[in-house]
Amino acid sequence: MRLHRNLVFAVIDTLNAIFNENKYADKEIAKALKRDKRWGSRDRSFIAETTYDIVRWKRLYAEIADVKQPFSRPNLFRLFAVWATLRGIELPDWKQLEETPTRRIKGRFDELNQTRKYRESIPDWLDELGVEELGEEKWTKELAALNQQAPVVLRANTLKNNKKSLQQSLFEEHIETHTIKGYTDALELDERANVFSTQAFKNGLFEVQDASSQLVAEFLEVEPGMRVVDTCAGAGGKSLHLAALMENKGQIIALDIYENKLKELKRRAKRAKAHNIDTRTIDTTKVVKKLYGTADRVLIDAPCSGLGVLSRNPDAKWKLQPEFIDNIRKTQAEILDRYSKIVKENGKMVYATCSILPSENQKQVEAFLQREEGKDFRLLNQKIVLAHESGYDGFYMALLEKTKS
C-alpha cells in the first residue's frame, strides 16, 4: 500500500480533534471525509478505518511509541507510524516519519501483547470493572470481540419490502449481502459500502441497525392495533422497527428528552412510510404522567455505558469515566420506576441496554422487582447477548409483565 500525504494528514488532523479536543470520532471522521470532493471511496475508507483503528488501539500504540496525552503533532505521527509498521506498510521518506524504529516497534508490540490492558487497549479502571462484573475468562473474550470492527447490518423495512426483495435491490446496485440465521429481517453486507447513497435507502427499503439491536422490538411481543410507548426513543431505530412489526396499525408514542432526535425520527419515519408514530418531547413531568396506565406495551431502551457497542464507538473507551457508570445506574433505576407506571394491567414492558455489565442489566431488573414500583411486575424472559458469542453488539433485554395494578 502506498501512503498519500493528503490522506495521512487528514487522519492526523482528525486524531488531533478526537484526542486533544475531546470531539466525537464519528462526527470528526464524517467532517474529514467532506474535505476533498476528489477523494474516491477507497480514499475515504482509508481515512475512516485508519482513524478508527488508531482510536481503538490508542493505549497500545501510545505505549509502543512512548508518547503521552495531550499528543503533539509529532506524537500523532508517531502513533500513525506504529499503526503502519504493525500492518507491514512501508513508510514513505517524509520528514514527519523520519527515524521510525521499525524493529523496536515490533519487539515492543510482542512484549505488550502479553498484558490484556495493553493488548486490548483499555483503561485500568475499565479492565478492573470488566473482571469484577464478568469474571476473567468471559471479560477477556468479550473485550477481544468488542475490539473487532463492527459488521454493517441492515434491517429490511417490511412496510415496503422484505429481506429477499431488498437483497435483490441492493444486488442491482452492486452491494452483496447475506442473511443471518436467527434474525428475521437482517441482512449483513459482504463488504463495507456506503449504503446511504443507494436508491434502496432513499426509497426507505431498509435501516442500518445492528443485528442485536433488531432483537429488542421483537422481544416486546407487539401486535397490530396496540398502544405502544417507546420511552427513550432517540432517533427512533426501534420505533421504526415496532411500526413495521405492527404493520402501521395502532399507535406508537415515541418519547425523548431531546427534541432534535425526535425531529430526525420524523424524517426517518417519513422515508420508511411509518405512519403510526407520534413523537412527544419530555419537556415537563406531565408528558409522562399523562400516559400512566395507558399502554399495552412499553419499551425502555435505557441510557447506559454503551460498553456493548465499543466496536462501533471505540472512542467511548477513552470518554467513559467511573463516575459516569455510577450515575447511569442511578438514572436507569429512576427511569424504570417512572416509566413502568405507563404500563397498564396485563401489559408488558421491555427494559433494554447496549451494555454487557450485569449491574446495568439483570441486577437492575432484580432490584426493580424488589422495590415498591416493581411489586406488580413479574419477569417473563430475559436475553443476554454477548459480542463474543453472537458476533454482533453486546445487548441485554428483559420482558416483564404487569400482573395487576
PDB file of C-alpha atoms in Angstrom, residues 49-238:
ATOM      1  CA  GLU A  49     -10.705   2.963   9.029  1.00  0.00           C
ATOM      2  CA  THR A  50      -7.202   4.202   9.896  1.00  0.00           C
ATOM      3  CA  THR A  51      -8.599   6.831  12.266  1.00  0.00           C
ATOM      4  CA  TYR A  52     -10.906   4.320  13.980  1.00  0.00           C
ATOM      5  CA  ASP A  53      -8.016   1.837  14.248  1.00  0.00           C
ATOM      6  CA  ILE A  54      -5.708   4.331  15.947  1.00  0.00           C
ATOM      7  CA  VAL A  55      -8.531   5.449  18.279  1.00  0.00           C
ATOM      8  CA  ARG A  56      -9.306   1.807  19.121  1.00  0.00           C
ATOM      9  CA  TRP A  57      -5.669   0.932  19.885  1.00  0.00           C
ATOM     10  CA  LYS A  58      -4.666   4.281  21.411  1.00  0.00           C
ATOM     11  CA  ARG A  59      -3.265   2.926  24.664  1.00  0.00           C
ATOM     12  CA  LEU A  60      -1.251   0.158  22.998  1.00  0.00           C
ATOM     13  CA  TYR A  61       0.147   2.440  20.272  1.00  0.00           C
ATOM     14  CA  ALA A  62       0.958   5.268  22.716  1.00  0.00           C
ATOM     15  CA  GLU A  63       2.825   2.794  24.924  1.00  0.00           C
ATOM     16  CA  ILE A  64       4.781   1.455  21.924  1.00  0.00           C
ATOM     17  CA  ALA A  65       5.537   4.972  20.623  1.00  0.00           C
ATOM     18  CA  ASP A  66       6.365   6.155  24.158  1.00  0.00           C
ATOM     19  CA  VAL A  67       4.121   9.238  23.895  1.00  0.00           C
ATOM     20  CA  LYS A  68       1.578  10.694  26.323  1.00  0.00           C
ATOM     21  CA  GLN A  69      -1.514  12.875  26.032  1.00  0.00           C
ATOM     22  CA  PRO A  70      -2.021  15.636  25.082  1.00  0.00           C
ATOM     23  CA  PHE A  71      -0.410  14.462  21.847  1.00  0.00           C
ATOM     24  CA  SER A  72       1.662  16.975  19.893  1.00  0.00           C
ATOM     25  CA  ARG A  73       1.579  16.740  16.105  1.00  0.00           C
ATOM     26  CA  PRO A  74       4.897  14.805  16.018  1.00  0.00           C
ATOM     27  CA  ASN A  75       3.382  12.432  18.629  1.00  0.00           C
ATOM     28  CA  LEU A  76       0.353  11.805  16.401  1.00  0.00           C
ATOM     29  CA  PHE A  77       2.697  10.962  13.507  1.00  0.00           C
ATOM     30  CA  ARG A  78       4.466   8.508  15.829  1.00  0.00           C
ATOM     31  CA  LEU A  79       1.119   6.811  16.566  1.00  0.00           C
ATOM     32  CA  PHE A  80       0.482   6.650  12.828  1.00  0.00           C
ATOM     33  CA  ALA A  81       3.969   5.177  12.241  1.00  0.00           C
ATOM     34  CA  VAL A  82       3.195   2.432  14.785  1.00  0.00           C
ATOM     35  CA  TRP A  83      -0.115   1.686  13.025  1.00  0.00           C
ATOM     36  CA  ALA A  84       1.595   1.458   9.611  1.00  0.00           C
ATOM     37  CA  THR A  85       4.563  -0.611  10.849  1.00  0.00           C
ATOM     38  CA  LEU A  86       2.341  -3.191  12.559  1.00  0.00           C
ATOM     39  CA  ARG A  87       0.416  -3.565   9.296  1.00  0.00           C
ATOM     40  CA  GLY A  88       3.590  -4.098   7.307  1.00  0.00           C
ATOM     41  CA  ILE A  89       3.100  -0.832   5.353  1.00  0.00           C
ATOM     42  CA  GLU A  90       6.326   0.710   4.116  1.00  0.00           C
ATOM     43  CA  LEU A  91       6.776   4.208   5.499  1.00  0.00           C
ATOM     44  CA  PRO A  92       7.488   6.936   2.917  1.00  0.00           C
ATOM     45  CA  ASP A  93      10.505   9.196   3.140  1.00  0.00           C
ATOM     46  CA  TRP A  94       8.701  12.126   4.810  1.00  0.00           C
ATOM     47  CA  LYS A  95      10.312  14.275   7.481  1.00  0.00           C
ATOM     48  CA  GLN A  96       7.380  13.587   9.856  1.00  0.00           C
ATOM     49  CA  LEU A  97       8.151   9.861   9.746  1.00  0.00           C
ATOM     50  CA  GLU A  98      11.942  10.045   9.939  1.00  0.00           C
ATOM     51  CA  GLU A  99      13.755   7.780  12.370  1.00  0.00           C
ATOM     52  CA  THR A 100      10.839   5.424  12.960  1.00  0.00           C
ATOM     53  CA  PRO A 101      12.366   2.488  14.886  1.00  0.00           C
ATOM     54  CA  THR A 102      10.585  -0.271  12.959  1.00  0.00           C
ATOM     55  CA  ARG A 103      12.261  -3.188  14.726  1.00  0.00           C
ATOM     56  CA  ARG A 104      11.747  -1.723  18.179  1.00  0.00           C
ATOM     57  CA  ILE A 105       8.030  -1.209  17.415  1.00  0.00           C
ATOM     58  CA  LYS A 106       7.550  -4.887  16.574  1.00  0.00           C
ATOM     59  CA  GLY A 107       9.511  -6.050  19.622  1.00  0.00           C
ATOM     60  CA  ARG A 108       7.581  -3.748  21.958  1.00  0.00           C
ATOM     61  CA  PHE A 109       4.282  -4.936  20.447  1.00  0.00           C
ATOM     62  CA  ASP A 110       5.161  -8.591  21.164  1.00  0.00           C
ATOM     63  CA  GLU A 111       6.089  -7.660  24.723  1.00  0.00           C
ATOM     64  CA  LEU A 112       2.936  -5.609  25.494  1.00  0.00           C
ATOM     65  CA  ASN A 113       0.687  -8.167  23.828  1.00  0.00           C
ATOM     66  CA  GLN A 114       1.126 -10.386  26.884  1.00  0.00           C
ATOM     67  CA  THR A 115      -0.878  -7.996  29.101  1.00  0.00           C
ATOM     68  CA  ARG A 116      -4.631  -7.650  28.494  1.00  0.00           C
ATOM     69  CA  LYS A 117      -4.986  -3.932  29.309  1.00  0.00           C
ATOM     70  CA  TYR A 118      -2.352  -3.140  26.635  1.00  0.00           C
ATOM     71  CA  ARG A 119      -3.284  -5.902  24.186  1.00  0.00           C
ATOM     72  CA  GLU A 120      -6.936  -4.820  24.204  1.00  0.00           C
ATOM     73  CA  SER A 121      -6.025  -1.165  24.726  1.00  0.00           C
ATOM     74  CA  ILE A 122      -8.249  -0.256  27.663  1.00  0.00           C
ATOM     75  CA  PRO A 123      -8.017   1.993  30.743  1.00  0.00           C
ATOM     76  CA  ASP A 124      -7.056   0.225  34.001  1.00  0.00           C
ATOM     77  CA  TRP A 125     -10.322   1.083  35.785  1.00  0.00           C
ATOM     78  CA  LEU A 126     -12.439  -0.323  32.942  1.00  0.00           C
ATOM     79  CA  ASP A 127     -10.400  -3.517  32.806  1.00  0.00           C
ATOM     80  CA  GLU A 128     -10.869  -3.956  36.566  1.00  0.00           C
ATOM     81  CA  LEU A 129     -14.615  -3.280  36.306  1.00  0.00           C
ATOM     82  CA  GLY A 130     -14.997  -5.834  33.494  1.00  0.00           C
ATOM     83  CA  VAL A 131     -13.244  -8.533  35.527  1.00  0.00           C
ATOM     84  CA  GLU A 132     -15.329  -7.691  38.602  1.00  0.00           C
ATOM     85  CA  GLU A 133     -18.623  -7.936  36.655  1.00  0.00           C
ATOM     86  CA  LEU A 134     -17.978 -10.733  34.146  1.00  0.00           C
ATOM     87  CA  GLY A 135     -15.010 -12.671  35.537  1.00  0.00           C
ATOM     88  CA  GLU A 136     -11.560 -13.031  33.924  1.00  0.00           C
ATOM     89  CA  GLU A 137     -12.426 -15.545  31.207  1.00  0.00           C
ATOM     90  CA  LYS A 138     -15.653 -14.012  29.916  1.00  0.00           C
ATOM     91  CA  TRP A 139     -14.291 -10.443  30.068  1.00  0.00           C
ATOM     92  CA  THR A 140     -11.132 -11.433  28.137  1.00  0.00           C
ATOM     93  CA  LYS A 141     -13.215 -12.991  25.338  1.00  0.00           C
ATOM     94  CA  GLU A 142     -15.772 -10.169  25.284  1.00  0.00           C
ATOM     95  CA  LEU A 143     -13.147  -7.443  25.159  1.00  0.00           C
ATOM     96  CA  ALA A 144     -11.379  -9.109  22.220  1.00  0.00           C
ATOM     97  CA  ALA A 145     -14.713  -9.306  20.348  1.00  0.00           C
ATOM     98  CA  LEU A 146     -15.539  -5.646  21.081  1.00  0.00           C
ATOM     99  CA  ASN A 147     -12.198  -4.594  19.586  1.00  0.00           C
ATOM    100  CA  GLN A 148     -13.139  -6.057  16.194  1.00  0.00           C
ATOM    101  CA  GLN A 149     -14.530  -3.787  13.505  1.00  0.00           C
ATOM    102  CA  ALA A 150     -18.330  -3.963  13.629  1.00  0.00           C
ATOM    103  CA  PRO A 151     -20.082  -5.524  10.622  1.00  0.00           C
ATOM    104  CA  VAL A 152     -22.643  -3.458   8.679  1.00  0.00           C
ATOM    105  CA  VAL A 153     -26.107  -4.925   9.219  1.00  0.00           C
ATOM    106  CA  LEU A 154     -29.369  -3.735   7.664  1.00  0.00           C
ATOM    107  CA  ARG A 155     -32.965  -4.288   8.717  1.00  0.00           C
ATOM    108  CA  ALA A 156     -35.382  -4.740   5.824  1.00  0.00           C
ATOM    109  CA  ASN A 157     -38.317  -2.356   6.221  1.00  0.00           C
ATOM    110  CA  THR A 158     -41.256  -4.766   5.931  1.00  0.00           C
ATOM    111  CA  LEU A 159     -43.677  -1.853   5.403  1.00  0.00           C
ATOM    112  CA  LYS A 160     -42.143  -1.537   1.932  1.00  0.00           C
ATOM    113  CA  ASN A 161     -40.409  -4.805   1.037  1.00  0.00           C
ATOM    114  CA  ASN A 162     -38.977  -7.998   2.525  1.00  0.00           C
ATOM    115  CA  LYS A 163     -35.488  -9.341   3.124  1.00  0.00           C
ATOM    116  CA  LYS A 164     -35.386 -11.248  -0.168  1.00  0.00           C
ATOM    117  CA  SER A 165     -36.514  -8.362  -2.386  1.00  0.00           C
ATOM    118  CA  LEU A 166     -34.169  -5.967  -0.531  1.00  0.00           C
ATOM    119  CA  GLN A 167     -31.275  -8.322  -1.188  1.00  0.00           C
ATOM    120  CA  GLN A 168     -32.118  -8.223  -4.911  1.00  0.00           C
ATOM    121  CA  SER A 169     -32.492  -4.404  -4.953  1.00  0.00           C
ATOM    122  CA  LEU A 170     -29.072  -3.999  -3.338  1.00  0.00           C
ATOM    123  CA  PHE A 171     -27.502  -6.570  -5.670  1.00  0.00           C
ATOM    124  CA  GLU A 172     -28.710  -4.461  -8.609  1.00  0.00           C
ATOM    125  CA  GLU A 173     -26.795  -1.549  -7.016  1.00  0.00           C
ATOM    126  CA  HIS A 174     -23.647  -3.736  -6.755  1.00  0.00           C
ATOM    127  CA  ILE A 175     -23.961  -4.372  -2.998  1.00  0.00           C
ATOM    128  CA  GLU A 176     -23.859  -8.015  -1.970  1.00  0.00           C
ATOM    129  CA  THR A 177     -25.372  -9.209   1.304  1.00  0.00           C
ATOM    130  CA  HIS A 178     -26.168 -12.410   3.170  1.00  0.00           C
ATOM    131  CA  THR A 179     -28.907 -13.363   5.602  1.00  0.00           C
ATOM    132  CA  ILE A 180     -28.152 -14.107   9.270  1.00  0.00           C
ATOM    133  CA  LYS A 181     -29.641 -17.193  10.871  1.00  0.00           C
ATOM    134  CA  GLY A 182     -31.982 -16.340  13.738  1.00  0.00           C
ATOM    135  CA  TYR A 183     -32.548 -12.699  12.718  1.00  0.00           C
ATOM    136  CA  THR A 184     -35.897 -12.246  10.940  1.00  0.00           C
ATOM    137  CA  ASP A 185     -35.268  -9.148   8.808  1.00  0.00           C
ATOM    138  CA  ALA A 186     -31.473  -8.754   8.898  1.00  0.00           C
ATOM    139  CA  LEU A 187     -29.006  -8.635   6.016  1.00  0.00           C
ATOM    140  CA  GLU A 188     -25.247  -8.300   6.542  1.00  0.00           C
ATOM    141  CA  LEU A 189     -23.019  -6.655   3.941  1.00  0.00           C
ATOM    142  CA  ASP A 190     -20.359  -8.938   2.444  1.00  0.00           C
ATOM    143  CA  GLU A 191     -18.077  -5.899   2.082  1.00  0.00           C
ATOM    144  CA  ARG A 192     -18.312  -2.441   3.631  1.00  0.00           C
ATOM    145  CA  ALA A 193     -20.024   0.109   1.398  1.00  0.00           C
ATOM    146  CA  ASN A 194     -21.755   3.463   1.699  1.00  0.00           C
ATOM    147  CA  VAL A 195     -25.338   2.191   1.751  1.00  0.00           C
ATOM    148  CA  PHE A 196     -26.760   5.667   2.423  1.00  0.00           C
ATOM    149  CA  SER A 197     -26.087   6.717  -1.163  1.00  0.00           C
ATOM    150  CA  THR A 198     -28.167   3.834  -2.606  1.00  0.00           C
ATOM    151  CA  GLN A 199     -31.568   4.247  -4.187  1.00  0.00           C
ATOM    152  CA  ALA A 200     -32.804   1.460  -1.913  1.00  0.00           C
ATOM    153  CA  PHE A 201     -32.011   3.618   1.136  1.00  0.00           C
ATOM    154  CA  LYS A 202     -33.564   6.755  -0.375  1.00  0.00           C
ATOM    155  CA  ASN A 203     -36.704   4.710  -1.063  1.00  0.00           C
ATOM    156  CA  GLY A 204     -36.904   3.665   2.600  1.00  0.00           C
ATOM    157  CA  LEU A 205     -36.374  -0.043   1.931  1.00  0.00           C
ATOM    158  CA  PHE A 206     -34.069  -0.526   4.936  1.00  0.00           C
ATOM    159  CA  GLU A 207     -32.472   0.969   8.039  1.00  0.00           C
ATOM    160  CA  VAL A 208     -28.907   0.384   9.208  1.00  0.00           C
ATOM    161  CA  GLN A 209     -29.328  -1.428  12.539  1.00  0.00           C
ATOM    162  CA  ASP A 210     -27.063  -3.925  14.265  1.00  0.00           C
ATOM    163  CA  ALA A 211     -28.381  -7.485  14.453  1.00  0.00           C
ATOM    164  CA  SER A 212     -28.513  -7.458  18.270  1.00  0.00           C
ATOM    165  CA  SER A 213     -30.482  -4.210  18.298  1.00  0.00           C
ATOM    166  CA  GLN A 214     -33.014  -5.820  15.941  1.00  0.00           C
ATOM    167  CA  LEU A 215     -33.894  -8.373  18.643  1.00  0.00           C
ATOM    168  CA  VAL A 216     -35.290  -5.725  21.012  1.00  0.00           C
ATOM    169  CA  ALA A 217     -38.512  -4.696  19.231  1.00  0.00           C
ATOM    170  CA  GLU A 218     -39.388  -8.351  18.571  1.00  0.00           C
ATOM    171  CA  PHE A 219     -38.827  -9.135  22.255  1.00  0.00           C
ATOM    172  CA  LEU A 220     -41.659  -6.731  23.190  1.00  0.00           C
ATOM    173  CA  GLU A 221     -44.276  -9.033  21.565  1.00  0.00           C
ATOM    174  CA  VAL A 222     -46.274  -6.233  19.923  1.00  0.00           C
ATOM    175  CA  GLU A 223     -49.347  -6.794  17.781  1.00  0.00           C
ATOM    176  CA  PRO A 224     -51.105  -4.563  15.222  1.00  0.00           C
ATOM    177  CA  GLY A 225     -53.598  -2.190  16.887  1.00  0.00           C
ATOM    178  CA  MET A 226     -51.791  -1.913  20.228  1.00  0.00           C
ATOM    179  CA  ARG A 227     -50.798   1.273  22.027  1.00  0.00           C
ATOM    180  CA  VAL A 228     -47.029   1.185  22.484  1.00  0.00           C
ATOM    181  CA  VAL A 229     -44.777   3.739  24.196  1.00  0.00           C
ATOM    182  CA  ASP A 230     -41.074   3.921  23.303  1.00  0.00           C
ATOM    183  CA  THR A 231     -39.828   5.922  26.283  1.00  0.00           C
ATOM    184  CA  CYS A 232     -36.213   6.673  25.268  1.00  0.00           C
ATOM    185  CA  ALA A 233     -36.799   6.737  21.516  1.00  0.00           C
ATOM    186  CA  GLY A 234     -33.792   8.798  20.408  1.00  0.00           C
ATOM    187  CA  ALA A 235     -33.642   8.946  16.617  1.00  0.00           C
ATOM    188  CA  GLY A 236     -36.083   6.071  16.543  1.00  0.00           C
ATOM    189  CA  GLY A 237     -34.405   2.931  15.224  1.00  0.00           C
ATOM    190  CA  LYS A 238     -36.572   0.747  17.450  1.00  0.00           C
TER     191      LYS A 238
END
